[in-house]
Amino acid sequence: ILTAEKSKVVSPSTGHFSRRAVFQQETLSLQISPVSTADSGVYWAEFEDTSGVVTVLCFRVSVWGE
């Protein structure tokens, strides 16, 4: 959806999430609005620390109604 780096401006998302995805740098959270059932699925985030170690977190998101 997007790439963010510390102390850099977040590049806007393109494609399916264009103008719907907003990244909150302070809380490391992503808001998709408006959301639809088509947005259900598996999302993942990669975090790389200063030593180059990458941590990957996966999230299953279910949207039940619109």
Backbone as XML, in Angstrom:
<?xml version="1.0"?>
<chain id="A" units="angstrom">
  <residue number="1" name="ILE">
    <atom name="N" x="0.837" y="-1.188" z="0.000"/>
    <atom name="CA" x="0.000" y="0.000" z="0.000"/>
    <atom name="C" x="0.874" y="1.240" z="0.000"/>
  </residue>
  <residue number="2" name="LEU">
    <atom name="N" x="1.906" y="1.237" z="0.876"/>
    <atom name="CA" x="2.789" y="2.391" z="0.936"/>
    <atom name="C" x="4.111" y="2.023" z="1.587"/>
  </residue>
  <residue number="3" name="THR">
    <atom name="N" x="5.069" y="2.915" z="1.420"/>
    <atom name="CA" x="6.367" y="2.760" z="2.068"/>
    <atom name="C" x="6.626" y="4.007" z="2.894"/>
  </residue>
  <residue number="4" name="ALA">
    <atom name="N" x="7.041" y="3.811" z="4.138"/>
    <atom name="CA" x="7.341" y="4.937" z="5.016"/>
    <atom name="C" x="8.722" y="4.719" z="5.631"/>
  </residue>
  <residue number="5" name="GLU">
    <atom name="N" x="9.456" y="5.794" z="5.775"/>
    <atom name="CA" x="10.757" y="5.741" z="6.422"/>
    <atom name="C" x="10.817" y="6.822" z="7.483"/>
  </residue>
  <residue number="6" name="LYS">
    <atom name="N" x="11.559" y="6.544" z="8.541"/>
    <atom name="CA" x="11.685" y="7.506" z="9.629"/>
    <atom name="C" x="12.219" y="8.828" z="9.092"/>
  </residue>
  <residue number="7" name="SER">
    <atom name="N" x="11.598" y="9.908" z="9.513"/>
    <atom name="CA" x="12.019" y="11.271" z="9.152"/>
    <atom name="C" x="11.868" y="11.574" z="7.665"/>
  </residue>
  <residue number="8" name="LYS">
    <atom name="N" x="11.015" y="10.824" z="6.961"/>
    <atom name="CA" x="10.763" y="11.117" z="5.550"/>
    <atom name="C" x="9.266" y="11.178" z="5.320"/>
  </residue>
  <residue number="9" name="VAL">
    <atom name="N" x="8.886" y="11.916" z="4.303"/>
    <atom name="CA" x="7.485" y="12.017" z="3.938"/>
    <atom name="C" x="7.029" y="10.680" z="3.379"/>
  </residue>
  <residue number="10" name="VAL">
    <atom name="N" x="5.840" y="10.247" z="3.771"/>
    <atom name="CA" x="5.286" y="8.983" z="3.286"/>
    <atom name="C" x="4.854" y="9.160" z="1.844"/>
  </residue>
  <residue number="11" name="SER">
    <atom name="N" x="5.269" y="8.223" z="0.984"/>
    <atom name="CA" x="4.832" y="8.287" z="-0.401"/>
    <atom name="C" x="3.372" y="7.851" z="-0.468"/>
  </residue>
  <residue number="12" name="PRO">
    <atom name="N" x="2.545" y="8.586" z="-1.204"/>
    <atom name="CA" x="1.116" y="8.247" z="-1.257"/>
    <atom name="C" x="0.884" y="6.905" z="-1.937"/>
  </residue>
  <residue number="13" name="SER">
    <atom name="N" x="-0.176" y="6.245" z="-1.519"/>
    <atom name="CA" x="-0.514" y="4.962" z="-2.125"/>
    <atom name="C" x="-1.113" y="5.180" z="-3.506"/>
  </residue>
  <residue number="14" name="THR">
    <atom name="N" x="-0.998" y="4.144" z="-4.317"/>
    <atom name="CA" x="-1.564" y="4.200" z="-5.660"/>
    <atom name="C" x="-2.445" y="2.977" z="-5.857"/>
  </residue>
  <residue number="15" name="GLY">
    <atom name="N" x="-3.149" y="2.924" z="-6.973"/>
    <atom name="CA" x="-3.963" y="1.757" z="-7.272"/>
    <atom name="C" x="-5.237" y="1.705" z="-6.447"/>
  </residue>
  <residue number="16" name="HIS">
    <atom name="N" x="-5.563" y="0.497" z="-5.980"/>
    <atom name="CA" x="-6.819" y="0.231" z="-5.264"/>
    <atom name="C" x="-6.994" y="1.124" z="-4.035"/>
  </residue>
  <residue number="17" name="PHE">
    <atom name="N" x="-5.909" y="1.497" z="-3.372"/>
    <atom name="CA" x="-5.995" y="2.278" z="-2.140"/>
    <atom name="C" x="-5.716" y="3.762" z="-2.344"/>
  </residue>
  <residue number="18" name="SER">
    <atom name="N" x="-5.615" y="4.192" z="-3.584"/>
    <atom name="CA" x="-5.322" y="5.587" z="-3.875"/>
    <atom name="C" x="-6.329" y="6.506" z="-3.197"/>
  </residue>
  <residue number="19" name="ARG">
    <atom name="N" x="-5.812" y="7.457" z="-2.444"/>
    <atom name="CA" x="-6.604" y="8.461" z="-1.717"/>
    <atom name="C" x="-7.457" y="7.888" z="-0.598"/>
  </residue>
  <residue number="20" name="ARG">
    <atom name="N" x="-7.333" y="6.589" z="-0.292"/>
    <atom name="CA" x="-8.107" y="5.978" z="0.789"/>
    <atom name="C" x="-7.233" y="5.543" z="1.954"/>
  </residue>
  <residue number="21" name="ALA">
    <atom name="N" x="-5.945" y="5.419" z="1.727"/>
    <atom name="CA" x="-5.028" y="4.947" z="2.775"/>
    <atom name="C" x="-4.245" y="6.127" z="3.338"/>
  </residue>
  <residue number="22" name="VAL">
    <atom name="N" x="-4.301" y="6.264" z="4.674"/>
    <atom name="CA" x="-3.575" y="7.326" z="5.367"/>
    <atom name="C" x="-2.718" y="6.680" z="6.443"/>
  </residue>
  <residue number="23" name="PHE">
    <atom name="N" x="-1.421" y="6.952" z="6.412"/>
    <atom name="CA" x="-0.495" y="6.402" z="7.395"/>
    <atom name="C" x="-0.259" y="7.430" z="8.485"/>
  </residue>
  <residue number="24" name="GLN">
    <atom name="N" x="-0.385" y="7.000" z="9.750"/>
    <atom name="CA" x="-0.129" y="7.858" z="10.903"/>
    <atom name="C" x="1.268" y="7.550" z="11.428"/>
  </residue>
  <residue number="25" name="GLN">
    <atom name="N" x="2.230" y="8.400" z="11.125"/>
    <atom name="CA" x="3.633" y="8.184" z="11.495"/>
    <atom name="C" x="3.799" y="8.055" z="13.011"/>
  </residue>
  <residue number="26" name="GLU">
    <atom name="N" x="3.059" y="8.857" z="13.780"/>
    <atom name="CA" x="3.221" y="8.875" z="15.233"/>
    <atom name="C" x="2.861" y="7.540" z="15.875"/>
  </residue>
  <residue number="27" name="THR">
    <atom name="N" x="1.828" y="6.885" z="15.363"/>
    <atom name="CA" x="1.342" y="5.642" z="15.962"/>
    <atom name="C" x="1.637" y="4.409" z="15.111"/>
  </residue>
  <residue number="28" name="LEU">
    <atom name="N" x="2.296" y="4.615" z="13.975"/>
    <atom name="CA" x="2.586" y="3.534" z="13.028"/>
    <atom name="C" x="1.309" y="2.776" z="12.665"/>
  </residue>
  <residue number="29" name="SER">
    <atom name="N" x="0.242" y="3.518" z="12.405"/>
    <atom name="CA" x="-1.036" y="2.897" z="12.057"/>
    <atom name="C" x="-1.466" y="3.315" z="10.655"/>
  </residue>
  <residue number="30" name="LEU">
    <atom name="N" x="-2.304" y="2.484" z="10.061"/>
    <atom name="CA" x="-2.803" y="2.719" z="8.719"/>
    <atom name="C" x="-4.320" y="2.761" z="8.766"/>
  </residue>
  <residue number="31" name="GLN">
    <atom name="N" x="-4.901" y="3.800" z="8.194"/>
    <atom name="CA" x="-6.354" y="3.921" z="8.127"/>
    <atom name="C" x="-6.783" y="3.849" z="6.665"/>
  </residue>
  <residue number="32" name="ILE">
    <atom name="N" x="-7.761" y="2.996" z="6.383"/>
    <atom name="CA" x="-8.323" y="2.883" z="5.041"/>
    <atom name="C" x="-9.770" y="3.338" z="5.131"/>
  </residue>
  <residue number="33" name="SER">
    <atom name="N" x="-10.117" y="4.368" z="4.378"/>
    <atom name="CA" x="-11.469" y="4.918" z="4.452"/>
    <atom name="C" x="-11.848" y="5.519" z="3.106"/>
  </residue>
  <residue number="34" name="PRO">
    <atom name="N" x="-13.025" y="5.238" z="2.608"/>
    <atom name="CA" x="-13.997" y="4.304" z="3.167"/>
    <atom name="C" x="-13.531" y="2.865" z="2.945"/>
  </residue>
  <residue number="35" name="VAL">
    <atom name="N" x="-13.942" y="1.994" z="3.838"/>
    <atom name="CA" x="-13.557" y="0.588" z="3.766"/>
    <atom name="C" x="-14.713" y="-0.211" z="3.159"/>
  </residue>
  <residue number="36" name="SER">
    <atom name="N" x="-14.383" y="-1.288" z="2.466"/>
    <atom name="CA" x="-15.424" y="-2.142" z="1.885"/>
    <atom name="C" x="-15.038" y="-3.603" z="2.092"/>
  </residue>
  <residue number="37" name="THR">
    <atom name="N" x="-15.966" y="-4.484" z="1.828"/>
    <atom name="CA" x="-15.688" y="-5.916" z="1.993"/>
    <atom name="C" x="-14.543" y="-6.364" z="1.086"/>
  </residue>
  <residue number="38" name="ALA">
    <atom name="N" x="-14.334" y="-5.668" z="-0.014"/>
    <atom name="CA" x="-13.234" y="-6.000" z="-0.924"/>
    <atom name="C" x="-11.870" y="-5.760" z="-0.274"/>
  </residue>
  <residue number="39" name="ASP">
    <atom name="N" x="-11.829" y="-5.002" z="0.812"/>
    <atom name="CA" x="-10.577" y="-4.728" z="1.508"/>
    <atom name="C" x="-10.202" y="-5.830" z="2.491"/>
  </residue>
  <residue number="40" name="SER">
    <atom name="N" x="-11.066" y="-6.819" z="2.685"/>
    <atom name="CA" x="-10.741" y="-7.955" z="3.548"/>
    <atom name="C" x="-9.550" y="-8.704" z="2.972"/>
  </residue>
  <residue number="41" name="GLY">
    <atom name="N" x="-8.716" y="-9.240" z="3.843"/>
    <atom name="CA" x="-7.578" y="-10.013" z="3.368"/>
    <atom name="C" x="-6.444" y="-9.987" z="4.364"/>
  </residue>
  <residue number="42" name="VAL">
    <atom name="N" x="-5.295" y="-10.460" z="3.924"/>
    <atom name="CA" x="-4.103" y="-10.493" z="4.765"/>
    <atom name="C" x="-3.231" y="-9.295" z="4.404"/>
  </residue>
  <residue number="43" name="TYR">
    <atom name="N" x="-2.870" y="-8.547" z="5.418"/>
    <atom name="CA" x="-1.981" y="-7.406" z="5.275"/>
    <atom name="C" x="-0.725" y="-7.701" z="6.069"/>
  </residue>
  <residue number="44" name="TRP">
    <atom name="N" x="0.397" y="-7.167" z="5.630"/>
    <atom name="CA" x="1.631" y="-7.380" z="6.364"/>
    <atom name="C" x="2.413" y="-6.080" z="6.420"/>
  </residue>
  <residue number="45" name="ALA">
    <atom name="N" x="3.244" y="-5.991" z="7.442"/>
    <atom name="CA" x="4.112" y="-4.830" z="7.630"/>
    <atom name="C" x="5.521" y="-5.325" z="7.898"/>
  </residue>
  <residue number="46" name="GLU">
    <atom name="N" x="6.476" y="-4.655" z="7.300"/>
    <atom name="CA" x="7.883" y="-4.952" z="7.537"/>
    <atom name="C" x="8.505" y="-3.776" z="8.278"/>
  </residue>
  <residue number="47" name="PHE">
    <atom name="N" x="9.228" y="-4.090" z="9.337"/>
    <atom name="CA" x="9.942" y="-3.068" z="10.101"/>
    <atom name="C" x="11.416" y="-3.427" z="10.088"/>
  </residue>
  <residue number="48" name="GLU">
    <atom name="N" x="12.246" y="-2.469" z="9.700"/>
    <atom name="CA" x="13.692" y="-2.698" z="9.681"/>
    <atom name="C" x="14.347" y="-1.774" z="10.697"/>
  </residue>
  <residue number="49" name="ASP">
    <atom name="N" x="15.124" y="-2.360" z="11.616"/>
    <atom name="CA" x="15.801" y="-1.531" z="12.612"/>
    <atom name="C" x="17.133" y="-1.029" z="12.055"/>
  </residue>
  <residue number="50" name="THR">
    <atom name="N" x="17.816" y="-0.230" z="12.835"/>
    <atom name="CA" x="19.048" y="0.403" z="12.364"/>
    <atom name="C" x="20.165" y="-0.586" z="12.054"/>
  </residue>
  <residue number="51" name="SER">
    <atom name="N" x="20.087" y="-1.802" z="12.614"/>
    <atom name="CA" x="21.110" y="-2.807" z="12.324"/>
    <atom name="C" x="20.767" y="-3.644" z="11.090"/>
  </residue>
  <residue number="52" name="GLY">
    <atom name="N" x="19.599" y="-3.395" z="10.497"/>
    <atom name="CA" x="19.198" y="-4.115" z="9.298"/>
    <atom name="C" x="18.331" y="-5.331" z="9.553"/>
  </residue>
  <residue number="53" name="VAL">
    <atom name="N" x="17.990" y="-5.608" z="10.820"/>
    <atom name="CA" x="17.129" y="-6.744" z="11.142"/>
    <atom name="C" x="15.692" y="-6.388" z="10.769"/>
  </residue>
  <residue number="54" name="VAL">
    <atom name="N" x="15.054" y="-7.277" z="10.008"/>
    <atom name="CA" x="13.686" y="-7.044" z="9.533"/>
    <atom name="C" x="12.709" y="-7.907" z="10.325"/>
  </residue>
  <residue number="55" name="THR">
    <atom name="N" x="11.657" y="-7.280" z="10.825"/>
    <atom name="CA" x="10.569" y="-7.967" z="11.508"/>
    <atom name="C" x="9.329" y="-7.830" z="10.643"/>
  </residue>
  <residue number="56" name="VAL">
    <atom name="N" x="8.660" y="-8.964" z="10.377"/>
    <atom name="CA" x="7.456" y="-8.953" z="9.553"/>
    <atom name="C" x="6.259" y="-9.346" z="10.417"/>
  </residue>
  <residue number="57" name="LEU">
    <atom name="N" x="5.212" y="-8.546" z="10.363"/>
    <atom name="CA" x="3.973" y="-8.835" z="11.087"/>
    <atom name="C" x="2.848" y="-8.977" z="10.071"/>
  </residue>
  <residue number="58" name="CYS">
    <atom name="N" x="2.026" y="-10.011" z="10.241"/>
    <atom name="CA" x="0.891" y="-10.239" z="9.350"/>
    <atom name="C" x="-0.415" y="-10.036" z="10.106"/>
  </residue>
  <residue number="59" name="PHE">
    <atom name="N" x="-1.401" y="-9.476" z="9.414"/>
    <atom name="CA" x="-2.703" y="-9.206" z="10.000"/>
    <atom name="C" x="-3.787" y="-9.700" z="9.056"/>
  </residue>
  <residue number="60" name="ARG">
    <atom name="N" x="-4.756" y="-10.428" z="9.576"/>
    <atom name="CA" x="-5.926" y="-10.808" z="8.772"/>
    <atom name="C" x="-7.035" y="-9.832" z="9.107"/>
  </residue>
  <residue number="61" name="VAL">
    <atom name="N" x="-7.513" y="-9.130" z="8.101"/>
    <atom name="CA" x="-8.550" y="-8.118" z="8.274"/>
    <atom name="C" x="-9.823" y="-8.622" z="7.614"/>
  </residue>
  <residue number="62" name="SER">
    <atom name="N" x="-10.928" y="-8.578" z="8.359"/>
    <atom name="CA" x="-12.235" y="-8.970" z="7.820"/>
    <atom name="C" x="-13.182" y="-7.781" z="7.919"/>
  </residue>
  <residue number="63" name="VAL">
    <atom name="N" x="-13.786" y="-7.421" z="6.815"/>
    <atom name="CA" x="-14.792" y="-6.366" z="6.782"/>
    <atom name="C" x="-16.119" y="-7.039" z="6.565"/>
  </residue>
  <residue number="64" name="TRP">
    <atom name="N" x="-17.010" y="-6.922" z="7.556"/>
    <atom name="CA" x="-18.260" y="-7.668" z="7.551"/>
    <atom name="C" x="-19.403" y="-6.915" z="6.891"/>
  </residue>
  <residue number="65" name="GLY">
    <atom name="N" x="-19.413" y="-5.632" z="6.937"/>
    <atom name="CA" x="-20.511" y="-4.862" z="6.355"/>
    <atom name="C" x="-20.003" y="-3.508" z="5.894"/>
  </residue>
  <residue number="66" name="GLU">
    <atom name="N" x="-20.771" y="-2.872" z="5.049"/>
    <atom name="CA" x="-20.353" y="-1.569" z="4.533"/>
    <atom name="C" x="-21.305" y="-0.503" z="4.998"/>
  </residue>
</chain>
